[in-house]
Structure formats: structure tokens, C-alpha cells
CSV table of C-alpha atoms and ligand atoms in Angstrom, one decimal:
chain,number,residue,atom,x,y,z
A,30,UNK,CA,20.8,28.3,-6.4
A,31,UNK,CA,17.5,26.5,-6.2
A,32,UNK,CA,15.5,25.8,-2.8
A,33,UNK,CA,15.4,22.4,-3.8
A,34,UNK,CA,14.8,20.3,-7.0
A,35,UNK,CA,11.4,18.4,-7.2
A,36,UNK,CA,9.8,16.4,-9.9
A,37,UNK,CA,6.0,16.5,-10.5
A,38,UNK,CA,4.6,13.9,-12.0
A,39,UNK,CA,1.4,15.0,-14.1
A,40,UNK,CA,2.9,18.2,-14.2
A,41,UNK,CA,1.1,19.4,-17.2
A,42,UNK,CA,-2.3,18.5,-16.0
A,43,UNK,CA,-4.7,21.3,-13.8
A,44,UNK,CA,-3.5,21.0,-10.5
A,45,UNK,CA,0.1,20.1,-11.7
A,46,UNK,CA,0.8,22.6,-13.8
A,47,UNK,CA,-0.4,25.2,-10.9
A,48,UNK,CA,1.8,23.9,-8.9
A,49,UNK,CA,4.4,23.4,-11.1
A,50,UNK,CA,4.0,27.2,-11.4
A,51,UNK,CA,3.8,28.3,-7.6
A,52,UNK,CA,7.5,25.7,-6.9
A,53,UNK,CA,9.3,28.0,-9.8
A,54,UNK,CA,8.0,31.1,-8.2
A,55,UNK,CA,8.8,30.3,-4.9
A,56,UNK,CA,12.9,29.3,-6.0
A,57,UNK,CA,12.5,25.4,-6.8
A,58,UNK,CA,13.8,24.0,-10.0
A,59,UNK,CA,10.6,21.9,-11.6
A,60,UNK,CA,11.0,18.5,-13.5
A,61,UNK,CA,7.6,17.2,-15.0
A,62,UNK,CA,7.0,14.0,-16.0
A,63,UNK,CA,3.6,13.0,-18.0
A,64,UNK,CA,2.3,11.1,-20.8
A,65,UNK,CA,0.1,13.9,-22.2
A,66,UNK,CA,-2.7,11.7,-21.9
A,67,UNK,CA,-4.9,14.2,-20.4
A,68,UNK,CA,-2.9,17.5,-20.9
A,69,UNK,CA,-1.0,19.8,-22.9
A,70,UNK,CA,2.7,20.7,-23.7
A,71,UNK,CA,1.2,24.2,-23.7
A,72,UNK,CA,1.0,24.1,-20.3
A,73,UNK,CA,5.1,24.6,-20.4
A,74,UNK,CA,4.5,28.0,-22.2
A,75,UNK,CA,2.2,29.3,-20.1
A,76,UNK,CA,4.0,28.4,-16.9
A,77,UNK,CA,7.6,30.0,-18.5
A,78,UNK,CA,4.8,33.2,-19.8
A,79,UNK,CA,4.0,33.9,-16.4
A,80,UNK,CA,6.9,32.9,-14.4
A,81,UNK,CA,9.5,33.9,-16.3
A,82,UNK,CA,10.7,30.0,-15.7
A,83,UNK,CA,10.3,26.7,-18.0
A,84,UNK,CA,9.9,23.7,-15.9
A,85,UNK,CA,11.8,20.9,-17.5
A,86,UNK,CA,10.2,18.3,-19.0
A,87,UNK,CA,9.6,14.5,-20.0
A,88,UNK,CA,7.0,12.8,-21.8
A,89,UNK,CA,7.2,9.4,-20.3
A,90,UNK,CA,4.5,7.4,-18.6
A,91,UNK,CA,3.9,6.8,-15.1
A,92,UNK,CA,4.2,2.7,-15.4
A,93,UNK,CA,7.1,3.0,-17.8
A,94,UNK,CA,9.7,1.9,-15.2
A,95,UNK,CA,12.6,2.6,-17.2
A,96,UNK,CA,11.2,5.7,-18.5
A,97,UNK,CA,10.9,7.2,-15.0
A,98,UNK,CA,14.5,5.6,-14.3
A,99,UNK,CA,16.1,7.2,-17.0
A,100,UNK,CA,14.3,10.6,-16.1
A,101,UNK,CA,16.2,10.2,-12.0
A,102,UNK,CA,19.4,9.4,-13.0
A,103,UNK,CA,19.4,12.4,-15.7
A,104,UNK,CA,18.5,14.5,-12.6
A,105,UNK,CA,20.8,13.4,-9.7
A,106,UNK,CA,19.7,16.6,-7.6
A,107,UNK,CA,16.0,15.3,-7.7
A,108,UNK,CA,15.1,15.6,-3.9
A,109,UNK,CA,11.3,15.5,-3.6
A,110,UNK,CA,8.6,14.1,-5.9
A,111,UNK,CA,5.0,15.7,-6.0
A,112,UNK,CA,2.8,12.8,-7.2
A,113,UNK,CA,-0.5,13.8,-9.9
A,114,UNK,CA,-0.5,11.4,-12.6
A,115,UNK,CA,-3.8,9.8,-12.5
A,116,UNK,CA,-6.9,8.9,-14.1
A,117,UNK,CA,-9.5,10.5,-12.2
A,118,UNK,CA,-13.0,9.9,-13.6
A,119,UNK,CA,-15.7,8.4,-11.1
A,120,UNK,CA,-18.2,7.6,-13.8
A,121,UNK,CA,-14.8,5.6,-15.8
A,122,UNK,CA,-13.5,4.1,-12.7
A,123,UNK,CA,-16.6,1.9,-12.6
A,124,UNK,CA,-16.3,1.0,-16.3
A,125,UNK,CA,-12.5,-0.3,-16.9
A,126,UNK,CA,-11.4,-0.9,-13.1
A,127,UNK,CA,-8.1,-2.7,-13.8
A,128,UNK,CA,-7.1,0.4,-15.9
A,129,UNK,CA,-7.8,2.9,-12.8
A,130,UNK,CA,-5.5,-0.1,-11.1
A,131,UNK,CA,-2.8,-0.3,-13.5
A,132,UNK,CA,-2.4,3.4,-13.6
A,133,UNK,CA,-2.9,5.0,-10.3
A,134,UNK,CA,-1.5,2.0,-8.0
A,135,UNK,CA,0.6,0.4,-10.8
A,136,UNK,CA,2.2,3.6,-11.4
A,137,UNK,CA,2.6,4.6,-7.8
A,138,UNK,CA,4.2,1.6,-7.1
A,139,UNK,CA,6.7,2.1,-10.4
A,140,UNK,CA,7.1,5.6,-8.9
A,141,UNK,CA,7.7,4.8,-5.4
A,142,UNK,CA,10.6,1.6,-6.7
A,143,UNK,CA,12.5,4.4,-8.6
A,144,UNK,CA,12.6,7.1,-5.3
A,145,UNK,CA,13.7,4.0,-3.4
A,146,UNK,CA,16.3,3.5,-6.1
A,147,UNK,CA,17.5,6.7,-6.4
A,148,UNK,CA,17.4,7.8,-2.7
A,149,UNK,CA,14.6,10.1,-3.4
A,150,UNK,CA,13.2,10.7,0.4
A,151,UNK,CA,10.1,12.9,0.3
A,152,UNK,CA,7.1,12.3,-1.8
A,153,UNK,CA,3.4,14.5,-1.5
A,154,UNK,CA,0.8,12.7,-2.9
A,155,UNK,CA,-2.5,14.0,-4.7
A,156,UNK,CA,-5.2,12.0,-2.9
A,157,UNK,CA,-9.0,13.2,-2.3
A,158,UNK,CA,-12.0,14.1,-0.1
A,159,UNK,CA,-13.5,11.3,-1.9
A,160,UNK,CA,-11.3,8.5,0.7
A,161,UNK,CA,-13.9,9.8,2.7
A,162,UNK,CA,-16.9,8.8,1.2
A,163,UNK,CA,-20.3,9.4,3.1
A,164,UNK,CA,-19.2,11.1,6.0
A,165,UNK,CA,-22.6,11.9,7.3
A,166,UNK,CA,-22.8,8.2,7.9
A,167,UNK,CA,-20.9,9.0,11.2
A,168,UNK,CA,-22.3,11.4,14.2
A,169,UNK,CA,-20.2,14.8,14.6
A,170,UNK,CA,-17.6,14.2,11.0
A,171,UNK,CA,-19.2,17.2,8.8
A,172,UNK,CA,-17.0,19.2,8.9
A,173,UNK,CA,-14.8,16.4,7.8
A,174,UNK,CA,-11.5,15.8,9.7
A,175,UNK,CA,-8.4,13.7,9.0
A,176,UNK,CA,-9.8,11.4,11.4
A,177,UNK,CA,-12.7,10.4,10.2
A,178,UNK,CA,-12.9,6.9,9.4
A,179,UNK,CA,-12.0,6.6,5.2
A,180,UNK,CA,-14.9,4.3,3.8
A,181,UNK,CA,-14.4,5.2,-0.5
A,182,UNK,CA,-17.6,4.6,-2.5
A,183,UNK,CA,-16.1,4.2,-5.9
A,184,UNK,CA,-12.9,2.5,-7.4
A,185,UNK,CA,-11.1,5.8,-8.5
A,186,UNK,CA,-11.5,6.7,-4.6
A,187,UNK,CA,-10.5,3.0,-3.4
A,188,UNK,CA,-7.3,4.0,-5.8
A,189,UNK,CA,-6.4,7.0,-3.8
A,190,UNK,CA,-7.3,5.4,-0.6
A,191,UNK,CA,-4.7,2.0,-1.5
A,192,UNK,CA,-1.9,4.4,-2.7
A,193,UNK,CA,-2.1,6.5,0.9
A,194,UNK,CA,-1.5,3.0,2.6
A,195,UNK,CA,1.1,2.2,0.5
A,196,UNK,CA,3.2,5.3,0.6
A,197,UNK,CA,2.4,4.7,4.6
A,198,UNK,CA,4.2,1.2,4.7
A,199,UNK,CA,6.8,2.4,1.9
A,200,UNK,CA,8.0,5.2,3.8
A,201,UNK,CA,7.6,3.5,7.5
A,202,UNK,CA,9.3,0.3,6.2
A,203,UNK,CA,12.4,2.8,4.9
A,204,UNK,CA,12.5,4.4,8.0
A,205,UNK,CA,12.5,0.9,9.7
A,206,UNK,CA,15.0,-0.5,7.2
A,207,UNK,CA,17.7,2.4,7.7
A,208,UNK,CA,17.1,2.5,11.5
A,209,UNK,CA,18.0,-0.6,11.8
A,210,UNK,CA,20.9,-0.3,9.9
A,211,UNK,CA,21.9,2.8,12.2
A,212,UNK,CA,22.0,5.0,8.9
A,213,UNK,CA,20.1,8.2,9.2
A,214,UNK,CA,16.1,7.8,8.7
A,215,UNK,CA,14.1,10.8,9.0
A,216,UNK,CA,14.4,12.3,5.3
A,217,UNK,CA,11.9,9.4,4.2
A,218,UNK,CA,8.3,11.4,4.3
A,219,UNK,CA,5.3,11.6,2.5
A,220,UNK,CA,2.2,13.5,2.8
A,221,UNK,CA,-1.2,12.3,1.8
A,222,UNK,CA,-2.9,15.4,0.6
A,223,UNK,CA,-6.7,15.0,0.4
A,224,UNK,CA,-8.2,17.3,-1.8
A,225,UNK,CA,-12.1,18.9,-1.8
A,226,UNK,CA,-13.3,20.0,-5.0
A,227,UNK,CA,-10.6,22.0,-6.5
A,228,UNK,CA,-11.6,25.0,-9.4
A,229,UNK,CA,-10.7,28.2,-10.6
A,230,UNK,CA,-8.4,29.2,-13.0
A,231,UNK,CA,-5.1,31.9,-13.2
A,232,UNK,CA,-6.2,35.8,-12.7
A,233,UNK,CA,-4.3,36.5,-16.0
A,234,UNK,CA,-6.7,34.8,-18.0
A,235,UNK,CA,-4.1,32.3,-19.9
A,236,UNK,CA,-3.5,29.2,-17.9
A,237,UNK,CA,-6.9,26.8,-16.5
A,238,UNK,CA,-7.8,23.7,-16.6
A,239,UNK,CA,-8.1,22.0,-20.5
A,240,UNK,CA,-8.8,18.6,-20.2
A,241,UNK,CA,-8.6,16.1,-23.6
A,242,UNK,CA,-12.3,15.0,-23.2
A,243,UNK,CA,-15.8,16.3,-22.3
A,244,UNK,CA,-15.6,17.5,-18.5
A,245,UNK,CA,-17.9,16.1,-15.6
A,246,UNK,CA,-17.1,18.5,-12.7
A,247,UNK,CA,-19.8,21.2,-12.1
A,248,UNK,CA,-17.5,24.4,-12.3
A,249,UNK,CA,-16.0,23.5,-16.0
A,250,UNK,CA,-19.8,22.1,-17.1
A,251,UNK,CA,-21.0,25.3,-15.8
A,252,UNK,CA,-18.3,26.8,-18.5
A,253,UNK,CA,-20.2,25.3,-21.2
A,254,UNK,CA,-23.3,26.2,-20.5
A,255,UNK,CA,-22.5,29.8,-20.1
A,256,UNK,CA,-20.2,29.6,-23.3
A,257,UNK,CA,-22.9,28.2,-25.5
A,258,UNK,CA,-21.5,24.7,-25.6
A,259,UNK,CA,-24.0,23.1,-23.4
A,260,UNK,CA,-27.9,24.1,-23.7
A,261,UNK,CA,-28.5,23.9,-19.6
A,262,UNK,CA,-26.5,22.3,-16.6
A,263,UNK,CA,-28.2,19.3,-15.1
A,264,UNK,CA,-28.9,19.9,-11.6
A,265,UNK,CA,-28.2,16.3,-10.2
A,266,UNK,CA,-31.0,16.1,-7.0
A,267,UNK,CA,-32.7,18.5,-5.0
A,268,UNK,CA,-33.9,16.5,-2.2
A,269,UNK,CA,-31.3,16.3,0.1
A,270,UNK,CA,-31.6,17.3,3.4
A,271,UNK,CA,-30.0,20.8,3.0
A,272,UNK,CA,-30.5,24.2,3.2
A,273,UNK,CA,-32.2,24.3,-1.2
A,274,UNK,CA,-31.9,20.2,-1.2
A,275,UNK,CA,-28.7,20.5,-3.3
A,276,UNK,CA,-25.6,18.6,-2.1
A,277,UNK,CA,-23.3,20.7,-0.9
A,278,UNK,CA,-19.2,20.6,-1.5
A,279,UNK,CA,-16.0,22.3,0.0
A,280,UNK,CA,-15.4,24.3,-3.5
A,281,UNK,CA,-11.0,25.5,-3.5
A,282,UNK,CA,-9.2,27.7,-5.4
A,283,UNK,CA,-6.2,25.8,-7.7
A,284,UNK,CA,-4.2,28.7,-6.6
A,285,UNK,CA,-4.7,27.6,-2.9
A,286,UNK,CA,-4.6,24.1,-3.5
A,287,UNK,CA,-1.2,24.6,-5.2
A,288,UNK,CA,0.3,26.7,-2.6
A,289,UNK,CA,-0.9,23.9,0.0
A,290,UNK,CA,1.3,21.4,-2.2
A,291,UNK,CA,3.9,24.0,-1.8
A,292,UNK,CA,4.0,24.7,2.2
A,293,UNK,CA,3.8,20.8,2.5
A,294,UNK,CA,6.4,20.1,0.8
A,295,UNK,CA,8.1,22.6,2.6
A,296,UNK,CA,7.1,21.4,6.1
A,297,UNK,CA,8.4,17.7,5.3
A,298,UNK,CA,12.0,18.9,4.3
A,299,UNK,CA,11.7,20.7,7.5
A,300,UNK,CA,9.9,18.9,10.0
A,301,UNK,CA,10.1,15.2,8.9
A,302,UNK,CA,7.0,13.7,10.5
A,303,UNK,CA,7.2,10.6,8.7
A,304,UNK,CA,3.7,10.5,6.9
A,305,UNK,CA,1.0,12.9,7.5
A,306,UNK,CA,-2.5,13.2,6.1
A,307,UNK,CA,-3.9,16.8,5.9
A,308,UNK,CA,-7.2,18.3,4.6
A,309,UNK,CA,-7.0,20.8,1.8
A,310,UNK,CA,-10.1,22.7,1.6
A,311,UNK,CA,-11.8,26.1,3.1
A,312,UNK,CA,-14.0,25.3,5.4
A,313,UNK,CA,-16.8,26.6,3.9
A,314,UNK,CA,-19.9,24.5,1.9
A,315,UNK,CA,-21.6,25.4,-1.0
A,316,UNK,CA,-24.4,23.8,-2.9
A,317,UNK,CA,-25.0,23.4,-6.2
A,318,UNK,CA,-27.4,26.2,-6.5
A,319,UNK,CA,-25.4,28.5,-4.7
A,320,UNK,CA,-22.7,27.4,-7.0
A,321,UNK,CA,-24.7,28.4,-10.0
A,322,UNK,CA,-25.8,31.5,-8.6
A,323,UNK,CA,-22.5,32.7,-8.2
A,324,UNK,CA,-21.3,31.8,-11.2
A,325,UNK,CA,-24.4,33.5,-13.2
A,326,UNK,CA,-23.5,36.5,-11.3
A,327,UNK,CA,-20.3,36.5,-12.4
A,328,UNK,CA,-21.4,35.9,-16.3
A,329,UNK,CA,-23.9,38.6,-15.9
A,330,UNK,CA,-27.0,36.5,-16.4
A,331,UNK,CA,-29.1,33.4,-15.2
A,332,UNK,CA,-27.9,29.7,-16.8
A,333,UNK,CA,-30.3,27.1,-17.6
A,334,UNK,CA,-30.6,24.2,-15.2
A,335,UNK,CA,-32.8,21.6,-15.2
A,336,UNK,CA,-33.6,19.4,-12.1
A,337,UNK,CA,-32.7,16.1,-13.0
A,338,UNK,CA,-32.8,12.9,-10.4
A,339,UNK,CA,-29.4,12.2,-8.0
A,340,UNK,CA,-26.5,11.1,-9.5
A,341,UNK,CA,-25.6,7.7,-8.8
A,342,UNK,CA,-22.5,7.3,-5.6
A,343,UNK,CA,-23.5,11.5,-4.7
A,344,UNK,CA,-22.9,12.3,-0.9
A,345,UNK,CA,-24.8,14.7,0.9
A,346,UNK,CA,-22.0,16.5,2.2
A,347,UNK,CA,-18.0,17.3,1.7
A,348,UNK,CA,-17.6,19.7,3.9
A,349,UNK,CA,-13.5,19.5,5.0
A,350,UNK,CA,-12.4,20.5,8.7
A,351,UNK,CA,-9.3,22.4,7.4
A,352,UNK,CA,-7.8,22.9,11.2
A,353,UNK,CA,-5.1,20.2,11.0
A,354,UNK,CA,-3.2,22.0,7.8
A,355,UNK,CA,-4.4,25.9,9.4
A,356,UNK,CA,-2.0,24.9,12.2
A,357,UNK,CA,0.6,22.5,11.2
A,358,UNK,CA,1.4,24.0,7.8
A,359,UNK,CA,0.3,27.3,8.8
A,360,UNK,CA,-2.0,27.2,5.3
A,361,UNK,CA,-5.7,28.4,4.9
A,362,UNK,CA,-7.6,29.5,1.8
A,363,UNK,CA,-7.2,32.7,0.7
A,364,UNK,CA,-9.1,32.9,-2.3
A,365,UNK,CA,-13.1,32.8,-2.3
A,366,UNK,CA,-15.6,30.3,-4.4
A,367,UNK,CA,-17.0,33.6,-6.0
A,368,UNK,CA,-13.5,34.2,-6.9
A,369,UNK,CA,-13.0,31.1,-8.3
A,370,UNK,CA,-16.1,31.8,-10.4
A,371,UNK,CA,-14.7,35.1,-11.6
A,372,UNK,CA,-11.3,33.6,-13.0
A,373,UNK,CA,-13.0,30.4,-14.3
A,374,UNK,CA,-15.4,32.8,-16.5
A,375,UNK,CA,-12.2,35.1,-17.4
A,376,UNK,CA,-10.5,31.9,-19.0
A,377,UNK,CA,-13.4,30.2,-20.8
A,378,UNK,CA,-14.9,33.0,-22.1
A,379,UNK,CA,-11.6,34.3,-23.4
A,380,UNK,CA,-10.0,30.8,-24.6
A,381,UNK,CA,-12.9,29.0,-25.8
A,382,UNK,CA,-10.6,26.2,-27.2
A,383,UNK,CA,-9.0,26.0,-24.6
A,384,UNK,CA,-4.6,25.9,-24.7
A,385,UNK,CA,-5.4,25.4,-28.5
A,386,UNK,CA,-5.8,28.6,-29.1
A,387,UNK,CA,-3.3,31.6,-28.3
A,388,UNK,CA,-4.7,33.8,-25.8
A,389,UNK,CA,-6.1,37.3,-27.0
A,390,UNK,CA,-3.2,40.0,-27.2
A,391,UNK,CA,-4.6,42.1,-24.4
A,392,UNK,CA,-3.8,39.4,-21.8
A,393,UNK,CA,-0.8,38.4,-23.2
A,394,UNK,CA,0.3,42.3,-22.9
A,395,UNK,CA,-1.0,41.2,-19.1
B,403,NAD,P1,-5.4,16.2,-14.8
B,403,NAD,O1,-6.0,15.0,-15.6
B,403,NAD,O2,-5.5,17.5,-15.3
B,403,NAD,O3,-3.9,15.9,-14.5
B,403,NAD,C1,-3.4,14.6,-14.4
B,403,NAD,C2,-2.1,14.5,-15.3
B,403,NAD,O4,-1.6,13.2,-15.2
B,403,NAD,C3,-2.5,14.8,-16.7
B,403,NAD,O5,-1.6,15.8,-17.2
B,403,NAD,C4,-2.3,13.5,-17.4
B,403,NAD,O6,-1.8,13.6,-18.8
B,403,NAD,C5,-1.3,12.8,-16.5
B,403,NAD,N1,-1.3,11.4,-16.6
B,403,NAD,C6,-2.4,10.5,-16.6
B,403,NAD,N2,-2.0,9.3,-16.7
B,403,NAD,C7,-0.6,9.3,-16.8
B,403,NAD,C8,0.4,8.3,-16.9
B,403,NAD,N3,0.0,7.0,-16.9
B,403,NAD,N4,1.6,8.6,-17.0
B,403,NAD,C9,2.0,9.9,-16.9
B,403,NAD,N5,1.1,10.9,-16.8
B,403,NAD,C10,-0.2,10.6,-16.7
B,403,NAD,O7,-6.1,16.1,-13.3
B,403,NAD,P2,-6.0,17.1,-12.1
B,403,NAD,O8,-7.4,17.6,-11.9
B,403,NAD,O9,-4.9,18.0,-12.3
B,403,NAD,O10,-5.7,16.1,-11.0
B,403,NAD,C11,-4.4,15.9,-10.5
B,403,NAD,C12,-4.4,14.8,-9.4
B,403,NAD,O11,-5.2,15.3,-8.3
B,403,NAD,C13,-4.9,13.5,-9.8
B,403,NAD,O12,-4.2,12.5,-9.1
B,403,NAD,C14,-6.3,13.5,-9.3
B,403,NAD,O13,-6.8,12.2,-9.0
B,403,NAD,C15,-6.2,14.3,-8.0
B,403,NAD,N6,-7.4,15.0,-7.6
B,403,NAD,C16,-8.1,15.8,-8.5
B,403,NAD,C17,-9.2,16.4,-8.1
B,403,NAD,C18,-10.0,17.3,-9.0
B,403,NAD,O14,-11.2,17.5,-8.8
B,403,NAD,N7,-9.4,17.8,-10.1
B,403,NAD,C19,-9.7,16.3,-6.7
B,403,NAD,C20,-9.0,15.5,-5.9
B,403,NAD,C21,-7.8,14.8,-6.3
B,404,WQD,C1,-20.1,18.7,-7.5
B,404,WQD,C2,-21.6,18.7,-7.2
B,404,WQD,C3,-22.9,17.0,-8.1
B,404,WQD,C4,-22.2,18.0,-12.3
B,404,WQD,C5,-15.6,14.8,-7.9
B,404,WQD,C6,-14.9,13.5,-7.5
B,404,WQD,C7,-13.9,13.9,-6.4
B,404,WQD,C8,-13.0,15.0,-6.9
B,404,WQD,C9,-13.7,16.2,-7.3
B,404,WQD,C10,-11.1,13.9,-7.9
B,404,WQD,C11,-22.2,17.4,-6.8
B,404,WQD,C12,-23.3,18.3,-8.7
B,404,WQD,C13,-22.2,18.0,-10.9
B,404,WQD,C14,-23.5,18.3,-12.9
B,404,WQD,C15,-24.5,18.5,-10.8
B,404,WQD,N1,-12.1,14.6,-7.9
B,404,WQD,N2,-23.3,18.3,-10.2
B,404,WQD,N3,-24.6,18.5,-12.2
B,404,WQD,O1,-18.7,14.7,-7.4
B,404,WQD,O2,-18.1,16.4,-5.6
B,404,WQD,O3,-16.3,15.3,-6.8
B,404,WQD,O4,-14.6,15.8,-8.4
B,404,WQD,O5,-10.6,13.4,-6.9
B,404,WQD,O6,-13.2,12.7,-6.2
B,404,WQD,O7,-15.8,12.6,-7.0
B,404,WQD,O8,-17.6,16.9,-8.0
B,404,WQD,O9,-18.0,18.6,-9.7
B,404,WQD,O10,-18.7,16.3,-10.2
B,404,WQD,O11,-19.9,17.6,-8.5
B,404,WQD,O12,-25.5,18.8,-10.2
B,404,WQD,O13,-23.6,18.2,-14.2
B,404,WQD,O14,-22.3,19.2,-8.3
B,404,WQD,O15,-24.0,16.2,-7.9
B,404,WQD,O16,-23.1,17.6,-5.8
B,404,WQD,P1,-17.8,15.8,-6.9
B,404,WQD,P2,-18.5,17.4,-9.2
């Protein structure tokens, strides 16, 4: 019998499908919902290839109420809901706001009316370091913890940052609600999960992140430029007040993050805090020329970069203080940056095109 059945929205997409993966291998039954807008059914295979299990699946959109209806009351043994459907594009978010509205708080909202519907108690949410915004605005907040003061410098992050309030009064107004009715309570929970830079692909060489369009993060741009696709990576500023006047970021492996979406799951069936906010990052900072160093390594030779001014809404620093989820869900990072390098470079350089290719035989044989 299964641990528990949950269904992950954007379940096809990077960090969904990893985590789709680490539920099936740790006994959960998996039910994805997505609209395929920024994914791949492909995903499925190379979930089942690796697992040995095929996460069901739905393609139905996040603000489709009756969609997401229908996909509940086909699933009555639904009991938690891991929430990743998103857009998730800074530069975007500033271009068509009310779309980064409609999807990621509309949605939520659609979301959060059919749990409430179908007495589905325990939701984790994908949130992100970016709720934090400049942290070195404060004295004594790099590291970053929970309780540092959220302050969101673009709309995709004032997204995140609305939908962690609202699963806060959703869940606190159900607990209130039921209380007061003198029915039981404590199954409602949530947990905001705020996210540093995630990267890093599956050891095995057939599952990593494919999005639909051109990518923006540095890792995957890094891809290109060793793969021939890009000519050089622009290096965006190297006048900050750090150690080679790169900015520096809290760089995770998916593999991590995934299990962290795992163990908090886990710890809100079990403990029933209500709603928590935890960290998920290592601890440790890298900047970007670190980041390309290790990388290079890992290709086996120096990539072009060209110093190019800052990027517009850049922080110094997103360093996260990853104490609060080290002791309460017993969860630290396992797997290294230069790691994370090392499986990123085994999947691009083995599936240029991606999941529209089939992997080459030898990693398939595994
Ligand atoms: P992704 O784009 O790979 O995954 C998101 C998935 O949601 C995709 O499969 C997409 O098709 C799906 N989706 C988008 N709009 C939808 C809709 N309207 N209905 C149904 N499905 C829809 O992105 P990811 O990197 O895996 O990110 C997952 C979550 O984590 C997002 O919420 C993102 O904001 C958050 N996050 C990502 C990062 C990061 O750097 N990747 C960092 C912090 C937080
Ligand atoms: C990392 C560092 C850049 C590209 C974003 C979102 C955040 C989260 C993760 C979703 C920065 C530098 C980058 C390039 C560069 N996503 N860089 N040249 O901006 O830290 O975080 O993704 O929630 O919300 O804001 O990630 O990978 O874009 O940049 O020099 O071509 O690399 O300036 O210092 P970022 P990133």
C-alpha cells in the first residue's frame, strides 16, 4: 500500500518532476497535474525509466477550476498537494504582470478552493529566496534566515511572497473554522518552502531540466556556452563588494531540493505545525566566477565570459541560513555545487536536444 497519495502540480517541470521521482521512490503514489506549458510528457518516461514507477497524469491547467475538480474527485485518496505550477521568469514578470497574477495567485487560489472542497489538508508550496530580496539591506541577515524581514524586488517574487500569505490565512482560517465547530483541526498544514538557486541534473544522465524556451539561469546558460550553442556567458557585474566582485548565490542540488519537498511533507503529516516557512539551501555561497570555474573544470576547459555591466534587480548576496530545516526536518544538503556541475555537464552534453531526443544507449543500459 502507498505511504500516502499526493498530487504535484507542475509535476513535469524541473523541480516537479525530481520530486515527483524521489515521492515514488520513497512509497507515495504520484498524481501530476500540468498544462505542459513549460515541460514535457517525457518527463513521465523518464521518471517510470528510473523508478520503475509512472506517476499518473493530467494535462489540465492550474486556473481551470473544473479541470482540477474533476482531477480530486477522480482521486478520492488524494491526501497532500505539492504546489509547482508557475511562471517563473524575473525579466517576464516585469513585462505582462497580470499574467504572472493570473497564473501563480489565480491558480493558487483555484488550487487552494478545490483542497478546501475536497478535504485535501496538507499543501507544500514552491516559494523562493527571492521573497527575500536584498537582504544585505539589514545588519546581521547574510546568511539569510526565515526571519528575515521578506521585502521582494520584482513581481514574480511579489507572486511567491502573496501566495505564502494566502496559504497562511487559508490554512489558519480552516483550522479556526473547524475548531470552532469542535471538529478535529490539525490535519490543515502548509509549508512555504523557499528555495535558493536550485541546479543539477540526475547522475544517470537522462532526466534535467528542458525548459520550452531560451534559459536565463547561469548553470543552464553555462550549458550552452560549453555545448556550442552560446559563443560566451555574460558575466553580469564585477563590482560588488565581494570576494572577485561577482554576486554571490546559495547554488542546490535538484536532488536535495527534492528530497527537502519530501521530508516536509513528511514532517506535516506527522507533526502538524499549522504553517511553517523553511529555507532550502546549503549554506554555502558561490559567485559567479567560482561558478564558472567549476563548471570549466568539469568540461575540461576554460568558457568564454565577458564582463558585462549588472543586471538590473541583481542582489549582492543569497546566501540561506539552512539551520531551521537542519533541525526541524532533520534535512541538509548532501550533494556539492561541483557536483551539480558534473551532472549538469553529463546531461547537456549527452542530450543536446534536450527530452527530444532519446538518450544514448549506454545510459539507457544505466
Ligand atoms: P518549470 O517551469 O520547469 O516547472 C513549472 C511547471 O509548471 C512546468 O511543467 C509548467 O508546464 C507548469 N505550469 C506552468 N503554468 C501552468 C499552469 N497554468 N497550469 C498547469 N501547469 C503549469 O519550473 P521549475 O524550475 O521546476 O520551478 C518549479 C517551481 O519552483 C515554480 O513555482 C518556481 O517558481 C519555483 N522556484 C523555482 C526556482 C528555480 O530557480 N528553478 C527557484 C525558486 C522557486
Ligand atoms: C545567478 C547569478 C546573476 C546569468 C533567479 C530568480 C530566483 C530563482 C532562481 C525562481 C546572478 C549571474 C546569470 C548570466 C550572470 N528562481 N548571471 N550571467 O537571479 O540568482 O535567481 O533564479 O524562483 O527567483 O531570481 O539566478 O541563475 O539568473 O543568476 O552573470 O547570463 O548569475 O547576475 O548573480 P538568480 P540566475
Amino acid at each position: 500500500m502507498a505511504v500516502g497519495t499526493v498530487l504535484i502540480t507542475g509535476g513535469t517541470g524541473y523541480i516537479g518532476s525530481f520530486t515527483s521521482l524521489a515521492l515514488l521512490e520513497h512509497g507515495y503514489e504520484v498524481i501530476i497535474v500540468d498544462s505542459l506549458y513549460n515541460s514535457s510528457e517525457v518527463a513521465l518516461d523518464r521518471i517510470e525509466r528510473i523508478s520503475g514507477k509512472r506517476p499518473i497524469f493530467h494535462k489540465v491547467d492550474l486556473t481551470d477550476v473544473e479541470g482540477l475538480d474533476k482531477v480530486f474527485a477522480a482521486h478520492p485518496n488524494i491526501d497532500s498537494v505539492i504546489h509547482f505550477a508557475a511562471l517563473k521568469a524575473v525579466g517576464e514578470s516585469a513585462e505582462i504582470p497580470l499574467e504572472y497574477y493570473r497564473v501563480n495567485v489565480g491558480g493558487t487560489i483555484s488550487l487552494l478552493s478545490s483542497m478546501k472542497k475536497y478535504d485535501v489538508s496538507n499543501i507544500v508550496f514552491s516559494s523562493s529566496a527571492t521573497v527575500y530580496g536584498d537582504a544585505t539591506r539589514f545588519e546581521n541577515m547574510i546568511p539569510i534566515p526565515e526571519h528575515c524581514p521578506i521585502g521582494p524586488t520584482n513581481t514574480y517574487g511579489r507572486t511567491k511572497a502573496i501566495v505564502e500569505n494566502i496559504i497562511e490565512d487559508f490554512i489558519s482560517a480552516q483550522r479556526q473554522n473547524l475548531k470552532k465547530a469542535n471538529k478535529p483541526f490539525e490535519q490543515w498544514n502548509g509549508a512555504n518552502l523557499r528555495y535558493f538557486n536550485p541546479c543539477g541534473s540526475h547522475p544517470s544522465g537522462i532526466m534535467g531540466e528542458d525548459p520550452q524556451g531560451v534559459p536565463y539561469n547561469l548553470l543552464p546558460l553555462l550549458g550552452k556556452v560549453a555545448t556550442g550553442d552560446r559563443p560566451k556567458l555574460l558575466v553580469f557585474g564585477d563590482d560588488y563588494p565581494s570576494r572577485d566582485g561577482t554576486a554571490i548565490r546559495d547554488y542546490i542540488h535538484v536532488i536535495d531540493l527534492a528530497r527537502g519537498h519530501l521530508v516536509a511533507l513528511n514532517y506535516l503529516r506527522e507533526h502538524k505545525p499549522g504553517v511553517k516557512a523553511w529555507n532550502l539551501g546549503s549554506g554555502r555561497g558561490s559567485t559567479v566566477f567560482e561558478i564558472i570555474n567549476a563548471f570549466s573544470k568539469v568540461v575540461g576547459r576554460d568558457l568564454p565570459y565577458e564582463v558585462v555591466p549588472r543586471r538590473q534587480g541583481d542582489v549582492l548576496d543569497l546566501t540561506a541560513n539552512p539551520t531551521l530545516a537542519n533541525k526541524e526536518l532533520q534535512w541538509k544538503t548532501e550533494l556539492t555545487m561541483e557536483k551539480a556541475c558534473e551532472d549538469l555537464w553529463r546531461w547537456v552534453s549527452n542530450n543536446p536536444k534536450g527530452y527530444r531526443q532519446e538518450p544514448p544507449p549506454e545510459l539507457l543500459a544505466g
